[in-house]
């Protein structure tokens, strides 16, 4: 089973025919189709599949757990951001299956179990918490809080899982599963163009910037756009506008990144002042102390501007990932084995979040990146060349053979 065949099978699932982007929110129909593809592919490779209590999918070559040597797990996620690219997440899973197919063809006999994981709700696109599946697995999110998370239509995670045939009572940490894993290696498209600048098809991850998401609620008063005098308005859009500009300024001042990519103005009438504006700040910085400064600066401007316009303001953190430095021993071993195989793979950091970054708190993790010639990601325009995807599979195959070999 080649990478190209596997890729072509998954490609139509959840694709918007107008934009070419992907809508693969967790526990929706496209997600079920992705899960079906995962199960069929794993079965055709002779792998045993399983879904853990948090909805993460697993495909096993060998049996992990106490008594067996620790498993080597690879994988990524199948969910997408709204109108996302084809590669962010699926590249890691398709590459994992393609590598296993190649190892099987070569007659490789793993001394350690090899697993493929598809973590659920990595993007937080439906329920707001990024890397929710891996955070729950690692015990980093309270199960009751997770069950109560709701999507834009007020559907809770618990009811979405129930509707998909899963039991939300099983949500929570899984120490037994984690204890059976010796290392997690995630292959991912690069979400930047550093590799292209270096002329390299693949790279090895060094670490991930601290990053998080904050929800800002501005509460004003709905009123008529044509009759309400300007001094009488309590318009939540105005403090939001000032806050969006402040975020850009704070990011510039501190060498960080800050983005408002999601804004909801309610009730959403073109001829009315909004009653409320809800906005999500995504902020990332090279150090946690710098990130704190950025969020504090944004919050201060938001509070001042809200008060000036007679608008209520609340801010709350929805998710946070501290600075991640991938396991140095694992990283050096991977870089070494790739170099020995003639696969040039420079080491590079990233500002993007990954399940590997979450799991790094509990087990040795590493990442492989595949060149993205434009650097564009979280967009239908995201792209990687087929030859680079093949190079990614070759690198992952080399790494799995080394880590799971005798
Ligand atoms: C995931 O791609 C993230 O960095 O938010
Ligand atoms: Mn992403
Ligand atoms: Mn991703």
CSV table of C-alpha atoms and ligand atoms in Angstrom, one decimal:
chain,number,residue,atom,x,y,z
A,1,UNK,CA,0.0,0.0,0.0
A,2,UNK,CA,1.7,3.2,-1.2
A,3,UNK,CA,1.6,6.6,0.3
A,4,UNK,CA,-0.1,7.9,-2.9
A,5,UNK,CA,-2.9,5.3,-2.7
A,6,UNK,CA,-3.6,5.9,1.0
A,7,UNK,CA,-3.5,9.7,0.5
A,8,UNK,CA,-5.9,9.5,-2.5
A,9,UNK,CA,-8.5,7.5,-0.4
A,10,UNK,CA,-8.6,10.0,2.4
A,11,UNK,CA,-8.4,13.2,0.3
A,12,UNK,CA,-12.2,13.6,-0.6
A,13,UNK,CA,-13.4,13.2,3.0
A,14,UNK,CA,-14.8,16.5,4.3
A,15,UNK,CA,-13.5,18.6,1.4
A,16,UNK,CA,-15.3,21.8,0.5
A,17,UNK,CA,-15.8,21.7,-3.3
A,18,UNK,CA,-15.7,25.4,-3.6
A,19,UNK,CA,-12.6,26.3,-1.5
A,20,UNK,CA,-10.8,23.0,-1.6
A,21,UNK,CA,-10.4,23.3,2.2
A,22,UNK,CA,-11.4,20.7,4.8
A,23,UNK,CA,-14.1,20.7,7.5
A,24,UNK,CA,-13.3,17.7,9.6
A,25,UNK,CA,-14.6,18.6,13.1
A,26,UNK,CA,-14.5,15.9,15.7
A,27,UNK,CA,-17.6,13.7,16.1
A,28,UNK,CA,-19.2,14.9,12.9
A,29,UNK,CA,-19.9,12.9,9.8
A,30,UNK,CA,-16.6,13.7,8.0
A,31,UNK,CA,-14.9,12.7,11.3
A,32,UNK,CA,-16.7,9.4,11.3
A,33,UNK,CA,-15.6,8.9,7.6
A,34,UNK,CA,-12.0,9.6,8.6
A,35,UNK,CA,-12.3,7.1,11.5
A,36,UNK,CA,-13.7,4.5,9.1
A,37,UNK,CA,-10.8,5.1,6.7
A,38,UNK,CA,-8.4,4.6,9.7
A,39,UNK,CA,-10.0,1.3,10.7
A,40,UNK,CA,-10.1,-0.1,7.2
A,41,UNK,CA,-6.5,0.9,6.5
A,42,UNK,CA,-5.3,-0.5,9.7
A,43,UNK,CA,-7.2,-3.8,9.1
A,44,UNK,CA,-5.8,-4.2,5.6
A,45,UNK,CA,-2.3,-3.9,7.1
A,46,UNK,CA,-3.1,-6.5,9.7
A,47,UNK,CA,-3.1,-4.0,12.6
A,48,UNK,CA,-5.5,-4.3,15.6
A,49,UNK,CA,-7.5,-1.1,16.1
A,50,UNK,CA,-8.8,0.3,19.3
A,51,UNK,CA,-10.5,3.5,20.4
A,52,UNK,CA,-9.6,4.8,23.9
A,53,UNK,CA,-12.1,6.3,26.3
A,54,UNK,CA,-11.2,9.8,25.0
A,55,UNK,CA,-12.0,8.9,21.4
A,56,UNK,CA,-8.3,8.7,20.3
A,57,UNK,CA,-7.8,5.9,17.7
A,58,UNK,CA,-5.0,3.4,17.9
A,59,UNK,CA,-3.7,0.8,15.5
A,60,UNK,CA,-1.3,-1.8,16.8
A,61,UNK,CA,1.4,-4.0,15.3
A,62,UNK,CA,2.2,-6.1,18.4
A,63,UNK,CA,0.6,-5.7,21.8
A,64,UNK,CA,1.6,-2.8,24.0
A,65,UNK,CA,1.4,-2.9,27.8
A,66,UNK,CA,3.1,-4.0,30.9
A,67,UNK,CA,5.2,-7.1,30.2
A,68,UNK,CA,6.1,-6.1,26.6
A,69,UNK,CA,8.9,-3.7,25.7
A,70,UNK,CA,7.6,-0.2,25.5
A,71,UNK,CA,5.8,0.6,22.3
A,72,UNK,CA,6.9,3.1,19.7
A,73,UNK,CA,3.9,5.2,18.6
A,74,UNK,CA,3.6,7.5,15.6
A,75,UNK,CA,0.6,9.3,14.2
A,76,UNK,CA,-1.0,12.7,14.4
A,77,UNK,CA,-4.7,13.9,14.0
A,78,UNK,CA,-7.5,13.7,11.4
A,79,UNK,CA,-9.5,16.7,12.5
A,80,UNK,CA,-9.0,20.1,10.8
A,81,UNK,CA,-9.5,23.8,11.5
A,82,UNK,CA,-12.4,25.3,9.6
A,83,UNK,CA,-11.6,25.2,5.9
A,84,UNK,CA,-8.1,23.8,6.8
A,85,UNK,CA,-5.5,22.2,4.6
A,86,UNK,CA,-5.2,18.6,3.6
A,87,UNK,CA,-1.9,17.9,5.2
A,88,UNK,CA,-2.1,19.3,8.8
A,89,UNK,CA,-2.6,16.1,10.7
A,90,UNK,CA,-3.5,13.5,8.0
A,91,UNK,CA,0.1,13.6,6.6
A,92,UNK,CA,1.4,12.1,9.8
A,93,UNK,CA,-1.2,9.3,9.8
A,94,UNK,CA,-1.0,8.4,6.2
A,95,UNK,CA,2.8,8.4,6.4
A,96,UNK,CA,2.6,6.2,9.5
A,97,UNK,CA,0.5,3.6,7.6
A,98,UNK,CA,2.7,3.9,4.5
A,99,UNK,CA,5.8,3.3,6.7
A,100,UNK,CA,4.3,0.2,8.3
A,101,UNK,CA,3.3,-1.1,4.9
A,102,UNK,CA,7.0,-0.7,3.8
A,103,UNK,CA,8.4,-2.3,6.9
A,104,UNK,CA,6.0,-5.2,6.4
A,105,UNK,CA,7.1,-5.6,2.8
A,106,UNK,CA,10.7,-5.6,3.9
A,107,UNK,CA,10.0,-8.4,6.3
A,108,UNK,CA,10.9,-6.3,9.3
A,109,UNK,CA,10.0,-7.9,12.6
A,110,UNK,CA,9.5,-5.3,15.4
A,111,UNK,CA,11.1,-6.1,18.7
A,112,UNK,CA,8.8,-3.5,20.3
A,113,UNK,CA,5.1,-3.0,19.4
A,114,UNK,CA,4.5,-0.2,16.9
A,115,UNK,CA,1.4,1.9,17.2
A,116,UNK,CA,-0.4,4.5,15.1
A,117,UNK,CA,-2.4,7.1,17.0
A,118,UNK,CA,-5.0,9.5,15.7
A,119,UNK,CA,-5.7,12.0,18.4
A,120,UNK,CA,-9.1,13.5,18.6
A,121,UNK,CA,-9.9,17.3,18.6
A,122,UNK,CA,-6.3,18.3,18.1
A,123,UNK,CA,-7.3,21.7,16.6
A,124,UNK,CA,-9.9,22.4,19.2
A,125,UNK,CA,-12.0,23.4,16.1
A,126,UNK,CA,-15.3,22.2,17.6
A,127,UNK,CA,-14.9,22.3,21.4
A,128,UNK,CA,-12.3,25.0,21.8
A,129,UNK,CA,-9.5,23.2,23.7
A,130,UNK,CA,-6.5,22.4,21.4
A,131,UNK,CA,-5.1,18.9,21.7
A,132,UNK,CA,-8.1,17.8,23.8
A,133,UNK,CA,-7.6,14.0,23.1
A,134,UNK,CA,-3.9,13.9,24.1
A,135,UNK,CA,-4.5,16.3,27.1
A,136,UNK,CA,-7.2,14.0,28.4
A,137,UNK,CA,-5.1,10.9,27.9
A,138,UNK,CA,-2.3,12.5,29.9
A,139,UNK,CA,-4.6,13.7,32.6
A,140,UNK,CA,-4.1,17.4,31.8
A,141,UNK,CA,-7.8,18.3,31.5
A,142,UNK,CA,-10.5,17.5,34.1
A,143,UNK,CA,-12.9,14.9,32.6
A,144,UNK,CA,-16.0,16.7,33.9
A,145,UNK,CA,-14.9,20.0,32.4
A,146,UNK,CA,-14.2,18.2,29.1
A,147,UNK,CA,-17.7,16.5,29.1
A,148,UNK,CA,-19.3,19.9,29.5
A,149,UNK,CA,-17.4,21.7,26.8
A,150,UNK,CA,-19.8,22.8,24.1
A,151,UNK,CA,-19.6,23.7,20.4
A,152,UNK,CA,-21.1,26.8,18.7
A,153,UNK,CA,-24.6,25.2,18.7
A,154,UNK,CA,-24.5,24.4,22.4
A,155,UNK,CA,-23.9,20.6,21.9
A,156,UNK,CA,-21.6,19.3,24.6
A,157,UNK,CA,-18.7,16.9,24.0
A,158,UNK,CA,-20.5,14.3,26.1
A,159,UNK,CA,-23.6,14.4,23.8
A,160,UNK,CA,-21.6,14.6,20.6
A,161,UNK,CA,-19.6,11.5,21.7
A,162,UNK,CA,-22.8,9.7,22.8
A,163,UNK,CA,-24.3,10.4,19.3
A,164,UNK,CA,-21.2,8.9,17.7
A,165,UNK,CA,-21.7,5.7,19.8
A,166,UNK,CA,-19.0,6.5,22.4
A,167,UNK,CA,-19.5,6.5,26.2
A,168,UNK,CA,-18.5,9.9,27.6
A,169,UNK,CA,-18.2,8.3,31.1
A,170,UNK,CA,-15.0,6.8,29.9
A,171,UNK,CA,-13.3,10.2,29.3
A,172,UNK,CA,-10.2,10.7,31.5
A,173,UNK,CA,-6.6,9.8,32.0
A,174,UNK,CA,-5.3,6.4,30.8
A,175,UNK,CA,-2.2,5.6,32.8
A,176,UNK,CA,-2.1,2.0,31.6
A,177,UNK,CA,-2.1,3.0,27.9
A,178,UNK,CA,0.6,5.7,28.6
A,179,UNK,CA,2.7,3.3,30.6
A,180,UNK,CA,3.0,1.0,27.5
A,181,UNK,CA,4.4,3.7,25.3
A,182,UNK,CA,8.2,4.2,25.2
A,183,UNK,CA,8.2,7.1,22.7
A,184,UNK,CA,5.9,9.1,20.4
A,185,UNK,CA,7.2,10.4,17.1
A,186,UNK,CA,4.8,12.7,15.2
A,187,UNK,CA,5.4,13.5,11.5
A,188,UNK,CA,3.8,16.8,10.4
A,189,UNK,CA,3.9,19.2,7.5
A,190,UNK,CA,6.0,22.2,8.5
A,191,UNK,CA,3.8,25.2,9.2
A,192,UNK,CA,6.4,27.7,8.0
A,193,UNK,CA,8.9,27.6,5.2
A,194,UNK,CA,12.2,27.2,7.1
A,195,UNK,CA,13.0,23.8,5.5
A,196,UNK,CA,12.4,25.3,2.1
A,197,UNK,CA,14.9,28.1,2.9
A,198,UNK,CA,17.4,25.4,3.9
A,199,UNK,CA,16.8,23.3,0.8
A,200,UNK,CA,15.8,20.3,3.0
A,201,UNK,CA,12.8,18.0,2.4
A,202,UNK,CA,12.5,16.9,6.1
A,203,UNK,CA,13.5,18.3,9.5
A,204,UNK,CA,13.6,17.2,13.1
A,205,UNK,CA,11.6,19.2,15.7
A,206,UNK,CA,13.5,21.0,18.4
A,207,UNK,CA,10.7,22.4,20.5
A,208,UNK,CA,7.4,24.4,20.5
A,209,UNK,CA,6.8,27.9,21.6
A,210,UNK,CA,4.6,28.4,24.7
A,211,UNK,CA,1.1,29.2,23.4
A,212,UNK,CA,-2.5,29.4,24.3
A,213,UNK,CA,-6.0,30.5,23.6
A,214,UNK,CA,-8.1,33.1,25.5
A,215,UNK,CA,-11.8,33.8,25.0
A,216,UNK,CA,-12.8,37.5,25.4
A,217,UNK,CA,-16.5,38.4,25.9
A,218,UNK,CA,-17.6,42.0,25.4
A,219,UNK,CA,-21.2,42.6,26.5
A,220,UNK,CA,-23.0,45.7,25.3
A,221,UNK,CA,-26.5,46.6,24.4
A,222,UNK,CA,-28.3,45.9,21.1
A,223,UNK,CA,-29.9,48.9,19.6
A,224,UNK,CA,-31.0,50.5,16.3
A,225,UNK,CA,-28.1,51.4,13.9
A,226,UNK,CA,-30.1,54.2,12.3
A,227,UNK,CA,-31.5,56.0,15.4
A,228,UNK,CA,-29.2,55.5,18.3
A,229,UNK,CA,-27.2,58.6,19.0
A,230,UNK,CA,-23.4,57.9,19.1
A,231,UNK,CA,-23.0,59.0,22.8
A,232,UNK,CA,-25.9,56.8,23.8
A,233,UNK,CA,-24.4,53.6,22.4
A,234,UNK,CA,-22.9,50.7,24.3
A,235,UNK,CA,-21.3,49.0,21.3
A,236,UNK,CA,-19.1,46.0,22.1
A,237,UNK,CA,-17.6,46.1,18.6
A,238,UNK,CA,-15.6,49.2,19.5
A,239,UNK,CA,-13.6,47.8,22.4
A,240,UNK,CA,-13.1,44.6,20.4
A,241,UNK,CA,-11.6,46.7,17.5
A,242,UNK,CA,-9.2,48.5,19.8
A,243,UNK,CA,-8.3,45.1,21.3
A,244,UNK,CA,-7.5,43.5,17.9
A,245,UNK,CA,-5.1,46.4,17.1
A,246,UNK,CA,-3.6,46.2,20.6
A,247,UNK,CA,-2.9,42.5,20.1
A,248,UNK,CA,-0.9,43.3,16.9
A,249,UNK,CA,1.0,46.0,18.7
A,250,UNK,CA,1.8,43.8,21.7
A,251,UNK,CA,3.0,41.1,19.4
A,252,UNK,CA,5.2,43.5,17.6
A,253,UNK,CA,6.6,45.0,20.8
A,254,UNK,CA,7.5,41.7,22.3
A,255,UNK,CA,8.7,39.6,19.3
A,256,UNK,CA,5.6,37.4,19.7
A,257,UNK,CA,2.5,36.4,17.7
A,258,UNK,CA,-1.1,37.3,18.5
A,259,UNK,CA,-4.1,36.6,16.4
A,260,UNK,CA,-7.9,37.1,16.5
A,261,UNK,CA,-9.0,34.5,14.0
A,262,UNK,CA,-12.5,33.9,15.3
A,263,UNK,CA,-15.0,36.6,16.2
A,264,UNK,CA,-18.8,36.2,16.8
A,265,UNK,CA,-20.9,39.3,16.9
A,266,UNK,CA,-24.4,38.7,18.3
A,267,UNK,CA,-27.1,38.8,17.2
A,268,UNK,CA,-25.4,39.6,13.9
A,269,UNK,CA,-27.8,42.1,12.3
A,270,UNK,CA,-26.2,44.5,9.7
A,271,UNK,CA,-28.6,47.3,10.9
A,272,UNK,CA,-28.2,46.9,14.6
A,273,UNK,CA,-25.5,47.5,17.3
A,274,UNK,CA,-24.3,44.1,18.5
A,275,UNK,CA,-25.4,43.0,21.9
A,276,UNK,CA,-22.2,41.1,22.4
A,277,UNK,CA,-18.9,40.3,20.7
A,278,UNK,CA,-17.0,37.1,21.5
A,279,UNK,CA,-13.5,36.8,20.2
A,280,UNK,CA,-10.6,34.3,20.6
A,281,UNK,CA,-7.0,35.4,21.1
A,282,UNK,CA,-4.3,33.0,20.0
A,283,UNK,CA,-1.0,34.1,21.4
A,284,UNK,CA,2.5,32.5,21.1
A,285,UNK,CA,5.9,33.6,22.2
A,286,UNK,CA,9.4,32.2,22.5
A,287,UNK,CA,9.1,32.3,26.3
A,288,UNK,CA,6.2,32.0,28.8
A,289,UNK,CA,7.2,35.3,30.5
A,290,UNK,CA,6.9,37.1,27.1
A,291,UNK,CA,3.6,35.5,26.4
A,292,UNK,CA,2.3,36.7,29.8
A,293,UNK,CA,3.3,40.2,28.9
A,294,UNK,CA,1.5,40.0,25.6
A,295,UNK,CA,-1.7,38.7,27.1
A,296,UNK,CA,-1.6,41.2,29.9
A,297,UNK,CA,-1.1,44.1,27.5
A,298,UNK,CA,-4.1,42.9,25.4
A,299,UNK,CA,-6.3,42.4,28.4
A,300,UNK,CA,-5.5,45.8,29.8
A,301,UNK,CA,-6.4,47.6,26.6
A,302,UNK,CA,-9.6,45.5,26.3
A,303,UNK,CA,-10.7,46.3,29.9
A,304,UNK,CA,-10.0,50.0,29.4
A,305,UNK,CA,-11.7,50.3,26.1
A,306,UNK,CA,-14.7,48.3,27.3
A,307,UNK,CA,-15.1,50.6,30.3
A,308,UNK,CA,-14.8,53.7,28.1
A,309,UNK,CA,-17.8,52.4,26.0
A,310,UNK,CA,-19.9,51.2,28.9
A,311,UNK,CA,-19.3,47.6,27.8
A,312,UNK,CA,-18.8,44.6,30.1
A,313,UNK,CA,-15.6,42.6,29.6
A,314,UNK,CA,-14.4,39.1,30.6
A,315,UNK,CA,-11.3,37.1,29.6
A,316,UNK,CA,-10.7,33.5,30.3
A,317,UNK,CA,-8.0,31.0,29.2
A,318,UNK,CA,-9.3,28.1,27.2
A,319,UNK,CA,-6.0,26.2,26.7
A,320,UNK,CA,-2.3,26.6,27.3
A,321,UNK,CA,0.8,24.7,26.4
A,322,UNK,CA,4.0,25.6,28.1
A,323,UNK,CA,7.4,25.7,26.4
A,324,UNK,CA,8.2,22.3,24.9
A,325,UNK,CA,11.7,21.0,24.4
A,326,UNK,CA,11.5,17.6,22.7
A,327,UNK,CA,13.5,14.8,24.4
A,328,UNK,CA,17.1,15.5,23.5
A,329,UNK,CA,18.2,11.9,23.6
A,330,UNK,CA,15.4,10.8,21.2
A,331,UNK,CA,16.0,13.8,19.0
A,332,UNK,CA,19.7,13.2,18.7
A,333,UNK,CA,19.1,9.5,18.0
A,334,UNK,CA,16.7,10.4,15.2
A,335,UNK,CA,18.9,13.0,13.7
A,336,UNK,CA,21.8,10.5,13.9
A,337,UNK,CA,20.0,7.6,12.3
A,338,UNK,CA,18.7,9.9,9.5
A,339,UNK,CA,22.1,11.3,8.8
A,340,UNK,CA,23.5,7.7,8.7
A,341,UNK,CA,20.8,6.9,6.1
A,342,UNK,CA,21.8,9.9,4.0
A,343,UNK,CA,18.5,11.7,4.8
A,344,UNK,CA,19.5,15.3,5.6
A,345,UNK,CA,17.2,16.6,8.4
A,346,UNK,CA,18.1,19.9,10.0
A,347,UNK,CA,16.7,20.6,13.5
A,348,UNK,CA,14.2,23.4,13.8
A,349,UNK,CA,11.7,24.9,16.3
A,350,UNK,CA,8.1,25.7,15.6
A,351,UNK,CA,5.3,28.0,16.8
A,352,UNK,CA,2.6,25.5,16.0
A,353,UNK,CA,1.0,23.3,18.6
A,354,UNK,CA,0.9,19.5,18.4
A,355,UNK,CA,-0.1,16.4,20.4
A,356,UNK,CA,3.6,15.6,20.6
A,357,UNK,CA,4.0,18.8,22.6
A,358,UNK,CA,1.4,17.8,25.1
A,359,UNK,CA,2.6,14.2,25.4
A,360,UNK,CA,6.2,15.5,25.9
A,361,UNK,CA,5.1,16.2,29.6
A,362,UNK,CA,4.7,12.5,30.1
A,363,UNK,CA,6.8,10.5,27.6
A,364,UNK,CA,9.8,11.0,25.3
A,365,UNK,CA,8.4,12.6,22.1
A,366,UNK,CA,9.9,13.9,18.9
A,367,UNK,CA,8.7,15.4,15.6
A,368,UNK,CA,9.6,15.1,12.0
A,369,UNK,CA,8.6,17.9,9.6
A,370,UNK,CA,8.0,17.7,5.9
A,371,UNK,CA,8.8,20.7,3.7
A,372,UNK,CA,6.0,23.2,3.0
A,373,UNK,CA,7.2,25.3,0.0
A,374,UNK,CA,5.0,28.3,0.7
A,375,UNK,CA,4.8,27.8,4.5
A,376,UNK,CA,1.1,28.4,4.3
A,377,UNK,CA,-1.0,26.3,6.7
A,378,UNK,CA,-4.5,26.3,8.3
A,379,UNK,CA,-5.6,27.2,4.8
A,380,UNK,CA,-6.8,25.4,1.7
A,381,UNK,CA,-3.6,26.6,0.1
A,382,UNK,CA,-1.4,24.4,2.4
A,383,UNK,CA,0.7,22.1,0.2
A,384,UNK,CA,3.6,19.6,0.2
A,385,UNK,CA,5.1,18.1,-2.9
A,386,UNK,CA,4.6,14.4,-3.4
A,387,UNK,CA,8.4,13.8,-3.5
A,388,UNK,CA,8.7,15.5,-0.1
A,389,UNK,CA,5.9,13.4,1.3
A,390,UNK,CA,7.7,10.3,0.1
A,391,UNK,CA,10.9,11.6,1.8
A,392,UNK,CA,8.9,11.9,4.9
A,393,UNK,CA,7.7,8.3,4.7
A,394,UNK,CA,11.3,7.2,4.1
A,395,UNK,CA,12.5,9.1,7.1
A,396,UNK,CA,9.7,7.8,9.3
A,397,UNK,CA,10.4,4.3,8.2
A,398,UNK,CA,14.1,4.7,9.0
A,399,UNK,CA,13.2,6.0,12.5
A,400,UNK,CA,10.6,3.3,13.3
A,401,UNK,CA,13.0,0.6,12.2
A,402,UNK,CA,15.6,2.0,14.4
A,403,UNK,CA,13.4,2.6,17.5
A,404,UNK,CA,11.4,-0.6,17.2
A,405,UNK,CA,14.2,-2.8,15.9
A,406,UNK,CA,16.3,-5.3,17.7
B,1,LIG,C1,-2.4,23.7,15.7
B,1,LIG,O1,-2.1,23.6,14.6
B,1,LIG,C2,-2.0,25.0,16.4
B,1,LIG,O2,-0.8,25.3,16.4
B,1,LIG,O3,-2.9,25.7,16.8
B,2,LIG,MN1,-3.2,22.7,12.9
B,3,LIG,MN1,-1.6,19.6,13.2
